Coordinates of N, CA and C in Angstrom, one line a residue:
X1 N 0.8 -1.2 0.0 CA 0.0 0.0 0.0 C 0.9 1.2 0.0
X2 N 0.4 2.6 -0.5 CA 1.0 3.9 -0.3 C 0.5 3.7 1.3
X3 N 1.9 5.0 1.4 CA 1.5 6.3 2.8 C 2.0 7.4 2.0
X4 N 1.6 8.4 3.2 CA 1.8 9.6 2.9 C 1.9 10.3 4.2
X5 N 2.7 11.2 3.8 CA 3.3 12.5 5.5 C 3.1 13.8 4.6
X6 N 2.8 14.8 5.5 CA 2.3 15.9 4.7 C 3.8 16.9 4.8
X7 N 4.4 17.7 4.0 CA 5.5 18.6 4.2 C 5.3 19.1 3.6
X8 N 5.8 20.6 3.8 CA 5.9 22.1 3.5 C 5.6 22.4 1.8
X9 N 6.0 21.3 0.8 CA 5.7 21.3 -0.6 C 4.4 20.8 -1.1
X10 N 4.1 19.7 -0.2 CA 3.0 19.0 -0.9 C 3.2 17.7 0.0
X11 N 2.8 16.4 -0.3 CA 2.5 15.0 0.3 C 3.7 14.4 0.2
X12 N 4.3 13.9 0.9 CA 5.7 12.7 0.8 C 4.9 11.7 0.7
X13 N 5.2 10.5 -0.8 CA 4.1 8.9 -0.7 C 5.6 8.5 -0.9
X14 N 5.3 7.1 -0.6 CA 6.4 5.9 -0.5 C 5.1 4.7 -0.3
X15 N 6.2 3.6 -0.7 CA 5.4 2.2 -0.6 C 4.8 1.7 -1.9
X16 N 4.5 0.2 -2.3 CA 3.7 -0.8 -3.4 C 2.3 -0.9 -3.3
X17 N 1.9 -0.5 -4.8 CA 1.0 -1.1 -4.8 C 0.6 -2.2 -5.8
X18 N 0.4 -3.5 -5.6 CA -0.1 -4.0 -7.0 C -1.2 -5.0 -6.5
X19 N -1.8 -5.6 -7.4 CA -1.8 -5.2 -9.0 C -2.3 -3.9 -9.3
X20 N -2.3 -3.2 -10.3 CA -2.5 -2.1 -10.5 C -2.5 -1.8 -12.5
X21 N -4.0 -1.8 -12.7 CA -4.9 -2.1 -13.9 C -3.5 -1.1 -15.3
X22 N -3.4 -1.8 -15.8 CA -2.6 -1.0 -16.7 C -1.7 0.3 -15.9
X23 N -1.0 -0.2 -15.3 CA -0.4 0.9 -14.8 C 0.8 1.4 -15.4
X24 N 1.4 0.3 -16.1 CA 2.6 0.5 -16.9 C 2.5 1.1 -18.0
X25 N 1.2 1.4 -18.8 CA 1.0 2.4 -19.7 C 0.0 3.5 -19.6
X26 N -0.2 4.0 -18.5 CA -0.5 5.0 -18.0 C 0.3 6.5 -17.4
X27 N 0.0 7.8 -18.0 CA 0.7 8.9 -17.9 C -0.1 9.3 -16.3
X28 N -0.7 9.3 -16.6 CA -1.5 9.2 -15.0 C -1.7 8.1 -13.7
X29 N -1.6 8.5 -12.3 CA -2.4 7.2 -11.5 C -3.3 8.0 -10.5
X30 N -4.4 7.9 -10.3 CA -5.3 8.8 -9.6 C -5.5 7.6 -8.2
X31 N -5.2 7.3 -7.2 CA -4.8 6.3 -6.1 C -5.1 6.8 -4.8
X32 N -5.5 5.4 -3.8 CA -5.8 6.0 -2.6 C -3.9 6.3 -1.8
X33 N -3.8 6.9 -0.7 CA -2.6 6.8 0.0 C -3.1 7.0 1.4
X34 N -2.6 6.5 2.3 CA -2.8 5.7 3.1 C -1.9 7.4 4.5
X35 N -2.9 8.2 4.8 CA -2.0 9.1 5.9 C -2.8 9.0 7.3
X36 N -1.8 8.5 7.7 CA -2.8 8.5 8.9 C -3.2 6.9 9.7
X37 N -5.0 7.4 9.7 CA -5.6 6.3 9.5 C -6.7 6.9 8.2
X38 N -6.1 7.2 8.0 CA -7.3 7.5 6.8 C -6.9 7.4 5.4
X39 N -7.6 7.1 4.1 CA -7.3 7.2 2.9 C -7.9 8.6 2.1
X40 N -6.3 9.1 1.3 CA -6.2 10.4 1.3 C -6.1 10.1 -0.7
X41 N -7.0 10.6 -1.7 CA -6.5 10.4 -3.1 C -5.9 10.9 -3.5
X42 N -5.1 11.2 -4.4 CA -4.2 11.9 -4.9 C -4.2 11.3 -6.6
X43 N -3.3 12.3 -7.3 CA -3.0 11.8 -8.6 C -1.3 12.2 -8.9
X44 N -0.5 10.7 -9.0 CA 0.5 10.4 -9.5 C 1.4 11.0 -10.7
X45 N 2.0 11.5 -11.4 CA 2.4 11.3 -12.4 C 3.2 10.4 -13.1
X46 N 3.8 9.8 -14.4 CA 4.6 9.0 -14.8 C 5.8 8.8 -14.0
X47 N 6.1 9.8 -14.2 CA 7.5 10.2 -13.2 C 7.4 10.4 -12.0
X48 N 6.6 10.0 -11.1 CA 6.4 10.2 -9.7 C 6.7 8.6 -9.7
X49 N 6.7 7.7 -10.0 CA 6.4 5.9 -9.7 C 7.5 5.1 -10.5
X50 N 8.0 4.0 -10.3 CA 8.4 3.0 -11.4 C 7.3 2.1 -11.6
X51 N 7.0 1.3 -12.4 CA 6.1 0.8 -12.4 C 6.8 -0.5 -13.6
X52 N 6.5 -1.6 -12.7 CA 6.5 -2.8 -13.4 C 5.7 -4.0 -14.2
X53 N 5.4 -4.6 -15.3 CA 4.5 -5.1 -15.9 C 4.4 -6.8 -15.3
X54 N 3.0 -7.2 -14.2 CA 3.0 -8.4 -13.7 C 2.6 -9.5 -14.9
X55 N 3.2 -10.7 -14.7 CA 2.4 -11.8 -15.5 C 0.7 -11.5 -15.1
X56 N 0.0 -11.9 -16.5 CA -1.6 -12.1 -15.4 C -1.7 -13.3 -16.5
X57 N -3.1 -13.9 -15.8 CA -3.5 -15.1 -16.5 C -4.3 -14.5 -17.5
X58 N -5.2 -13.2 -17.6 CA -5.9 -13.1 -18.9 C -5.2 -11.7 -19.2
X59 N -4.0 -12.0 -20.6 CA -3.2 -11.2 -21.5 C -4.1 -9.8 -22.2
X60 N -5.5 -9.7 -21.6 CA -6.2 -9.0 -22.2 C -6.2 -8.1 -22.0
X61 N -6.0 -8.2 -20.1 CA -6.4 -7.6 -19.4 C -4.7 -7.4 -17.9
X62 N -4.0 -6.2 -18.9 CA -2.5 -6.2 -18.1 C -2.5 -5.6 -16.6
X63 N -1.6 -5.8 -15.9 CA -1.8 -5.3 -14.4 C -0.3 -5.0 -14.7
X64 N -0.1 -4.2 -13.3 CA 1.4 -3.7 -13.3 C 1.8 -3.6 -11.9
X65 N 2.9 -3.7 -11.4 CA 3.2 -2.6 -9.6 C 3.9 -1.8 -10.0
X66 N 3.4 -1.1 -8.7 CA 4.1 0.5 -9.1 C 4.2 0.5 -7.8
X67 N 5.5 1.5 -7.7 CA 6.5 1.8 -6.9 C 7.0 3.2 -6.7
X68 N 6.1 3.5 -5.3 CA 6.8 5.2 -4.9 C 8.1 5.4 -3.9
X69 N 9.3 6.2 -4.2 CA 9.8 6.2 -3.8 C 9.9 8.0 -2.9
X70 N 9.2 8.0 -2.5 CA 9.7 9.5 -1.6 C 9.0 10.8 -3.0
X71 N 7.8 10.3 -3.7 CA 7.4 11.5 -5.1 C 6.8 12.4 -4.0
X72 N 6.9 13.9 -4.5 CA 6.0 15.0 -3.4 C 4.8 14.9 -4.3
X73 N 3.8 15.0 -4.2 CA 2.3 15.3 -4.5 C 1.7 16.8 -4.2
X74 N 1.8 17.9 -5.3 CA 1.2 19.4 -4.8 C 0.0 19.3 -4.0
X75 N -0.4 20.1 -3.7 CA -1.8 20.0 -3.4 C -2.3 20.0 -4.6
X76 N -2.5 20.7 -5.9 CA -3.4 20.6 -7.1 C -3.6 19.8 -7.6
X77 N -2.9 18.7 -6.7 CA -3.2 17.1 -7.1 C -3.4 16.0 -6.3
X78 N -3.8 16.5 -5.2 CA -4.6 15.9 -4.3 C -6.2 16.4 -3.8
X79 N -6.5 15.0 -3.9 CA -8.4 15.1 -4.0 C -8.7 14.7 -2.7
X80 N -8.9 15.7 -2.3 CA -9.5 15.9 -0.9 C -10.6 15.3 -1.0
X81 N -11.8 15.6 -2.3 CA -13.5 15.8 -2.0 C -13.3 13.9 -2.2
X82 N -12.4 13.0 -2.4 CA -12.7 12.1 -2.9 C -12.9 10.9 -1.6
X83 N -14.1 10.4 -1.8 CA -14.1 9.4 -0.5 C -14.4 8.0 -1.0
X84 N -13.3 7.0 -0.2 CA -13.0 5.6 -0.9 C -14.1 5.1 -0.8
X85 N -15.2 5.1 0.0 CA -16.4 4.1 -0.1 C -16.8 4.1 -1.2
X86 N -16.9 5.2 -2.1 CA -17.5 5.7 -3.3 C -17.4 5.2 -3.9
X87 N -15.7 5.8 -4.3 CA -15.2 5.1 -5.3 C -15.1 3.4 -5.4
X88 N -14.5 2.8 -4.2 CA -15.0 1.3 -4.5 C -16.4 1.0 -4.6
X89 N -17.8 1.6 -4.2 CA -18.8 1.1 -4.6 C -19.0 1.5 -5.9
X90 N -18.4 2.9 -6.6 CA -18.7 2.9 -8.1 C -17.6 1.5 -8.8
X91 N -16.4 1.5 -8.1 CA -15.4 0.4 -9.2 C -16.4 -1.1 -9.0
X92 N -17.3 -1.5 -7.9 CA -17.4 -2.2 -7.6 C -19.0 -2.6 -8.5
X93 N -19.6 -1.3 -8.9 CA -20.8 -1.8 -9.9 C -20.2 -1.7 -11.4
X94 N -19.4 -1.6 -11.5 CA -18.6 -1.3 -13.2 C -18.1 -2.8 -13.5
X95 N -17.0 -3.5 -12.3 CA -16.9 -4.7 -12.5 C -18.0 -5.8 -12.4
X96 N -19.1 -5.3 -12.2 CA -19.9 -6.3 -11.4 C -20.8 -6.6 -13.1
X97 N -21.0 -5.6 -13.6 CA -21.9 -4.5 -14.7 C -21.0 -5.9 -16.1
X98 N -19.9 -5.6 -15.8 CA -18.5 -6.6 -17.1 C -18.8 -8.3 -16.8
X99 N -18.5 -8.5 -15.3 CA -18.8 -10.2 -15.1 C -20.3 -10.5 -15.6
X100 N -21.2 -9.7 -15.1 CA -22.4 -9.9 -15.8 C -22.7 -10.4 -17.6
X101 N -21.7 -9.6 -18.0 CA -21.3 -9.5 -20.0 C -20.5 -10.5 -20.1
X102 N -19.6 -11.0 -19.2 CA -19.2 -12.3 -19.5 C -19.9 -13.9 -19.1
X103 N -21.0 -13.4 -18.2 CA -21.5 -14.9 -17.9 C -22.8 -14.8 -18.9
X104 N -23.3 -14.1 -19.4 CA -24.4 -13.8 -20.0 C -23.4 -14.3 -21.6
X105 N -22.2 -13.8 -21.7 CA -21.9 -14.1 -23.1 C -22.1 -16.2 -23.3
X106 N -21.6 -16.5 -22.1 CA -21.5 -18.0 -22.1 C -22.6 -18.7 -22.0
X107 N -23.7 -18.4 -21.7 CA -25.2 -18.7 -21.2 C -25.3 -18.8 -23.1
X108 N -25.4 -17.7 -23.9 CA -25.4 -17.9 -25.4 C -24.5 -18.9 -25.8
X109 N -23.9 -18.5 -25.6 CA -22.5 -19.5 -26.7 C -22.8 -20.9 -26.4
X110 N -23.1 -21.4 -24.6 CA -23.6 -23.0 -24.6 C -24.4 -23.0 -25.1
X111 N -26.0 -22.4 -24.9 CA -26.9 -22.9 -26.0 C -27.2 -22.6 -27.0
X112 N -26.4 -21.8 -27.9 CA -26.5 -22.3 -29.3 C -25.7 -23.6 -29.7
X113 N -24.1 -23.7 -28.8 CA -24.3 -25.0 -29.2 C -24.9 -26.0 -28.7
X114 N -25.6 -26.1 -28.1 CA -26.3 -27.4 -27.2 C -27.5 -27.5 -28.7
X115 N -27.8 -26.4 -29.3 CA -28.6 -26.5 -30.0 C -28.3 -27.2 -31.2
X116 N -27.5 -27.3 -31.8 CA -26.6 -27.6 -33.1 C -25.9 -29.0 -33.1
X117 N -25.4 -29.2 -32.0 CA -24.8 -30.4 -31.4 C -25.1 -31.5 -31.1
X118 N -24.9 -32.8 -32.2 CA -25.8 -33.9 -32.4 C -24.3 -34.7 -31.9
X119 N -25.7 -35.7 -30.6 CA -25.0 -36.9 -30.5 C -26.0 -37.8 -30.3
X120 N -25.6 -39.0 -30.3 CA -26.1 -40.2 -30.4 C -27.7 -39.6 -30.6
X121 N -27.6 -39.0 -32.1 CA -28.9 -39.0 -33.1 C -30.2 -37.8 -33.0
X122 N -29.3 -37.3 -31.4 CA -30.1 -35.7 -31.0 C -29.1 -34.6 -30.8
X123 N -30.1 -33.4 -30.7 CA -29.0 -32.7 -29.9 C -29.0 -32.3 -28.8
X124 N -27.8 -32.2 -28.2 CA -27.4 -32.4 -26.8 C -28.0 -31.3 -25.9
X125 N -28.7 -30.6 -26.6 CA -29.4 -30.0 -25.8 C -30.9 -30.4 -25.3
X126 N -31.2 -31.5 -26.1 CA -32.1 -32.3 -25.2 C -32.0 -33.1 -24.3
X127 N -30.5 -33.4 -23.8 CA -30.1 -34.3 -22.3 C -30.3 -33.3 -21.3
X128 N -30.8 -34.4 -20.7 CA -31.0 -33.7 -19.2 C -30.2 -32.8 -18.6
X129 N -29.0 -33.4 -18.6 CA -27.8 -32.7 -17.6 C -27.1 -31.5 -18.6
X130 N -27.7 -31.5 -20.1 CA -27.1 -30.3 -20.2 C -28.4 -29.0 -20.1
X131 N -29.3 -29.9 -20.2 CA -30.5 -28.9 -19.8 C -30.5 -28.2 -18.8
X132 N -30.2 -29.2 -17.6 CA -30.0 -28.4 -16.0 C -28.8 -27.7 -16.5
X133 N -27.8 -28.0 -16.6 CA -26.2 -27.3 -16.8 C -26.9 -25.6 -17.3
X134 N -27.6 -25.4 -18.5 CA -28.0 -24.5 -19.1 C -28.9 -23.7 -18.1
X135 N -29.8 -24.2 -17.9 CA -30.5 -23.7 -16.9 C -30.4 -23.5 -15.6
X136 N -28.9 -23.8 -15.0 CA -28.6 -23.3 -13.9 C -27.6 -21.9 -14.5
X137 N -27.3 -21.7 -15.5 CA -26.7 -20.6 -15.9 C -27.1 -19.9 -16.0
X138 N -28.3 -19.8 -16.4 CA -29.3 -18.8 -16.8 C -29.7 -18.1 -15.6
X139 N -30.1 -18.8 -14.3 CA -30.3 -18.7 -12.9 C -29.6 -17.3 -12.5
X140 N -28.1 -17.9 -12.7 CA -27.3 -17.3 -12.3 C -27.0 -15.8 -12.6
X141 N -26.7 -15.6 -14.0 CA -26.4 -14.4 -14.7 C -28.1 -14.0 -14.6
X142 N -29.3 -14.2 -14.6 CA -30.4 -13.5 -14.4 C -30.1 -12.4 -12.9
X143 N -29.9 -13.5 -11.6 CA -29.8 -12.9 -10.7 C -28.8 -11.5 -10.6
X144 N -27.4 -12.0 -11.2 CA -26.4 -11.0 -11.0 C -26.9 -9.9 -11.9
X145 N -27.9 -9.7 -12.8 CA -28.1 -8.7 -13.4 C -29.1 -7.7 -12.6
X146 N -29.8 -8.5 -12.4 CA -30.7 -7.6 -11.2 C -30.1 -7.1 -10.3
X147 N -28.9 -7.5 -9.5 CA -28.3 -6.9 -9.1 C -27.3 -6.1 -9.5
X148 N -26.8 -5.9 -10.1 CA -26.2 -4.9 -11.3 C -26.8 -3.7 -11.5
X149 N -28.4 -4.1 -12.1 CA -28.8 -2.7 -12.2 C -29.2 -2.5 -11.1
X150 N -29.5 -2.8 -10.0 CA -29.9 -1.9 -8.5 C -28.7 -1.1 -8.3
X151 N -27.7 -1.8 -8.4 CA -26.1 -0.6 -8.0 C -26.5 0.1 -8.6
X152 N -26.4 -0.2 -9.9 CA -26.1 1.1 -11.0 C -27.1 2.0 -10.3
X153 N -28.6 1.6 -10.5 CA -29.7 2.5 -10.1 C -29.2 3.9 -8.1
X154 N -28.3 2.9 -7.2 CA -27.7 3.3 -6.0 C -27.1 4.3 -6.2
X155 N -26.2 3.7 -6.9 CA -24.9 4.8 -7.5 C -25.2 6.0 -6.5
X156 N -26.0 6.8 -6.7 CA -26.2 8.2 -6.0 C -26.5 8.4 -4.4
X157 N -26.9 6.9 -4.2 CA -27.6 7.0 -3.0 C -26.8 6.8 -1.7
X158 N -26.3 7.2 -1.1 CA -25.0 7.3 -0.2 C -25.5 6.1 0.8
X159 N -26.9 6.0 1.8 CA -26.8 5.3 2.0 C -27.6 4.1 1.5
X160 N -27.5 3.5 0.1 CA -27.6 1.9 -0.2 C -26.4 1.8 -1.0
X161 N -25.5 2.5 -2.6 CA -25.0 2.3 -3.0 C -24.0 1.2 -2.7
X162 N -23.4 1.6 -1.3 CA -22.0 0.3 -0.8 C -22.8 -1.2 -0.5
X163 N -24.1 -1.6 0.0 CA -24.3 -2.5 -0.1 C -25.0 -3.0 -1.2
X164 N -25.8 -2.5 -1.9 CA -26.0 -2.7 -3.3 C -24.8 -3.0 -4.5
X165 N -23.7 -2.2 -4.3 CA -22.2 -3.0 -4.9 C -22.0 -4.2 -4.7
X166 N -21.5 -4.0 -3.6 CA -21.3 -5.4 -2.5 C -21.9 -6.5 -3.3
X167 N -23.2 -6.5 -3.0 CA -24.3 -7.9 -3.3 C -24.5 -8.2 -5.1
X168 N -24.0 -6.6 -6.0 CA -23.7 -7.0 -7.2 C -22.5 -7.6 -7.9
X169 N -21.6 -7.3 -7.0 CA -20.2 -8.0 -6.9 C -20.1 -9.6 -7.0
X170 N -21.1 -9.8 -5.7 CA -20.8 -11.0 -5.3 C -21.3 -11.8 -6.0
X171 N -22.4 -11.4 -6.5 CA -23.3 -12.4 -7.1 C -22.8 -12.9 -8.7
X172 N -22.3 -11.5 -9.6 CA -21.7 -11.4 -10.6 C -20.1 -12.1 -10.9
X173 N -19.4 -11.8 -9.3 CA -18.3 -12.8 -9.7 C -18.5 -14.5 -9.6
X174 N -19.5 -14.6 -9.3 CA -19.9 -16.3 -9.2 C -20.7 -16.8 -10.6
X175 N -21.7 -15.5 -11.2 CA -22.1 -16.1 -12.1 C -20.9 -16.0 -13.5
X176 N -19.7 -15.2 -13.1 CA -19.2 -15.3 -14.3 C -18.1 -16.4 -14.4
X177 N -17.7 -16.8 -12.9 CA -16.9 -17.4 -13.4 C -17.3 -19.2 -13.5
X178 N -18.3 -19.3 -13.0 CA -19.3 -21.0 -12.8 C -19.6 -20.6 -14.1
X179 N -20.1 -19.7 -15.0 CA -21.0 -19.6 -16.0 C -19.8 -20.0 -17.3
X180 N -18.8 -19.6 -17.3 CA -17.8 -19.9 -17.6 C -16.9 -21.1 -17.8
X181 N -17.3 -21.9 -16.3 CA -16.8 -23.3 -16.5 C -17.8 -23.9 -17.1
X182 N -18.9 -23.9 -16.8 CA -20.1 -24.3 -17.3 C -19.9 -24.4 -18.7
X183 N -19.8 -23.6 -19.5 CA -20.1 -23.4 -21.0 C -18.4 -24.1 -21.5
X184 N -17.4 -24.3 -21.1 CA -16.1 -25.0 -21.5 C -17.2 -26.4 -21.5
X185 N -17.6 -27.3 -20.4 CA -18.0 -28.1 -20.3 C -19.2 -28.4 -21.4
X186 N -20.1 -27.6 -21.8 CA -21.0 -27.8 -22.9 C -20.4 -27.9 -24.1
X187 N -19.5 -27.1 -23.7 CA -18.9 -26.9 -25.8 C -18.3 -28.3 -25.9
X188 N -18.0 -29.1 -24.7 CA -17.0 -30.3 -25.0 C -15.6 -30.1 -25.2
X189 N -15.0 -30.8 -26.4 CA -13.7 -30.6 -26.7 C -13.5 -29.6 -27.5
X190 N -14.2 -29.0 -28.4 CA -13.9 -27.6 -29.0 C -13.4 -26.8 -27.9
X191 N -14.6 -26.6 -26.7 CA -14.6 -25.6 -25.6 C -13.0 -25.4 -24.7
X192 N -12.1 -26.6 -25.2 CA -10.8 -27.0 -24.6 C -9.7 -26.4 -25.6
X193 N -10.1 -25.5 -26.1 CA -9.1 -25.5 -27.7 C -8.7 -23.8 -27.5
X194 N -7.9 -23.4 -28.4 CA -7.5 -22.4 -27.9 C -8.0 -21.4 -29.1
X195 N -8.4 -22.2 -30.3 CA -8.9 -21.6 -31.4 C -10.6 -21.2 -31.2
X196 N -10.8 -21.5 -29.3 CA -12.7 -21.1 -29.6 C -12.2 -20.0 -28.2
X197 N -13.3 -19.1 -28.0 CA -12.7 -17.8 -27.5 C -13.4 -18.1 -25.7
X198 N -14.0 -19.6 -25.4 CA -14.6 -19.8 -24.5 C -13.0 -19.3 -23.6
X199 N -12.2 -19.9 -23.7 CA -10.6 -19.5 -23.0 C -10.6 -18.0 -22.3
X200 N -11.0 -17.2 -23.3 CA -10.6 -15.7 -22.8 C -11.9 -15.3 -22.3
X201 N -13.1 -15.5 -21.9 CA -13.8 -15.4 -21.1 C -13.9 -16.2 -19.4
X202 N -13.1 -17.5 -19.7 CA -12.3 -17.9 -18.4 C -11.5 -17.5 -17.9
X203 N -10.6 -17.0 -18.5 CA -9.6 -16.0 -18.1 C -10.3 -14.6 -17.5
X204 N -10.7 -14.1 -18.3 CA -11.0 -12.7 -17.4 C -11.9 -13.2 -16.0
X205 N -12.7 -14.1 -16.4 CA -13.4 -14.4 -15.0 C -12.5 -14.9 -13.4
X206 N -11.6 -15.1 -14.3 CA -10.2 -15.8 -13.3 C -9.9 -14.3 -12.8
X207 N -9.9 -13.7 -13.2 CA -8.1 -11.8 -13.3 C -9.4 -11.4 -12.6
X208 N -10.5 -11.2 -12.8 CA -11.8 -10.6 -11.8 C -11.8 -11.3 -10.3
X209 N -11.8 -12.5 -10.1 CA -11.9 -13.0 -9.0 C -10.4 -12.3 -8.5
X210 N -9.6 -13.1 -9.3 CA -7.8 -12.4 -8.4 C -7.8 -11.0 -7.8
X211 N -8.5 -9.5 -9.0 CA -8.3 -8.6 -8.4 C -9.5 -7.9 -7.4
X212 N -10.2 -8.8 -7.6 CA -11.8 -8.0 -6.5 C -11.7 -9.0 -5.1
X213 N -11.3 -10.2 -5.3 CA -11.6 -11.0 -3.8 C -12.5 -12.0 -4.3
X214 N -12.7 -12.9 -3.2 CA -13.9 -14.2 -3.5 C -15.1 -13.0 -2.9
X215 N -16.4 -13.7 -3.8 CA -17.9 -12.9 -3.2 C -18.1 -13.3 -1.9
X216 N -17.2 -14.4 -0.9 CA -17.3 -14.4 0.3 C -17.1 -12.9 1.2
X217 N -15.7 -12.3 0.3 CA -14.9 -11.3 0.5 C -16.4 -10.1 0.8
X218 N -16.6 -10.3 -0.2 CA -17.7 -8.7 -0.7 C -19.3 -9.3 0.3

């Protein structure tokens, strides 16, 4: 995590933070820092940080750490009006709003192929278990969307917004990333290939869980 000590120029930050969403191609970092007991935001420049590019599991979607060594921060670049509940209950309906677009993309992609996909003389979308399989997806990504749009709808409301995130979070990181395994499993052996794009929607569902927490978390 940053800190910060306040001196005669502006803020002293020091300390890591990662992962940190594209940070290594970013001219800006707008970040909490840590003075006190309290979180104080500020905005970084290129040259205030080093910043290093982390492996992630979904290449889509890069992370970085960045590293302050003693940068001063003016005041014309520290955001006082900014308060972290906020901001993580807005970051927290935006991600919630994307897992939603990826479990909902898989809910489609298994059943069109369940639809298409003939075995032993039907298609597999008349077996039982991929019927439930389907229909428990459906469950899922329904729910997280309702909860999605109540955040979104919170957004303004100081007090529901942070629990309204919360419960769109949670719900959304489970339907995307089950919704996810789910549909590798329908597609069969195609779904295991690297030439069908079911892959990079398990992956981001993976890089989402890594950087938000389990929905136990939320």
């Amino acid at each position: 995590a940053l800190t910060g000590v306040q001196a005669p120029d502006g803020r002293k930050v020091h300390g890591t933070a990662r992962p940190v969403l594209s940070a290594h191609l970013a001219d800006l970092l707008v970040t909490p820092v840590r003075v006190g007991e309290t979180d104080q935001w500020c905005v970084l420049n290129r040259d205030d940080t080093d910043t290093r590019e982390l492996p992630s599991v979904d290449a889509t979607r890069r992370v970085a750490v960045v590293t302050v060594d003693g940068a001063t921060v003016p005041a014309d670049r520290q955001l006082g009006g900014l308060d972290t509940t906020r901001a993580r209950s807005i970051a927290a309906t935006l991600f919630a709003a994307e897992a939603v677009g990826i479990a909902q993309w898989c809910v489609t992609t298994a059943a069109e192929h369940a639809r298409v996909r003939v075995q032993f003389g039907r298609p597999i979308g008349q077996f039982q278990g991929v019927k439930h399989k389907c229909a428990d997806m459906v469950g899922r990504v329904e729910l997280a969307r309702a909860a999605a749009w109540d955040a979104a709808r919170a957004v303004e409301d100081t007090s529901a917004a942070e629990l309204t995130a919360a419960s769109a979070v949670a719900l959304a990181l489970d339907a995307a990333f089950s919704n996810a395994k789910d549909c590798i499993q329908v597609l069969g052996g195609i779904g295991f290939t690297w030439e069908h794009d079911a892959h990079v929607y398990l992956k981001r569902a993976m890089a989402l869980h890594s950087l938000l927490g389990s929905p136990r978390d939320w």
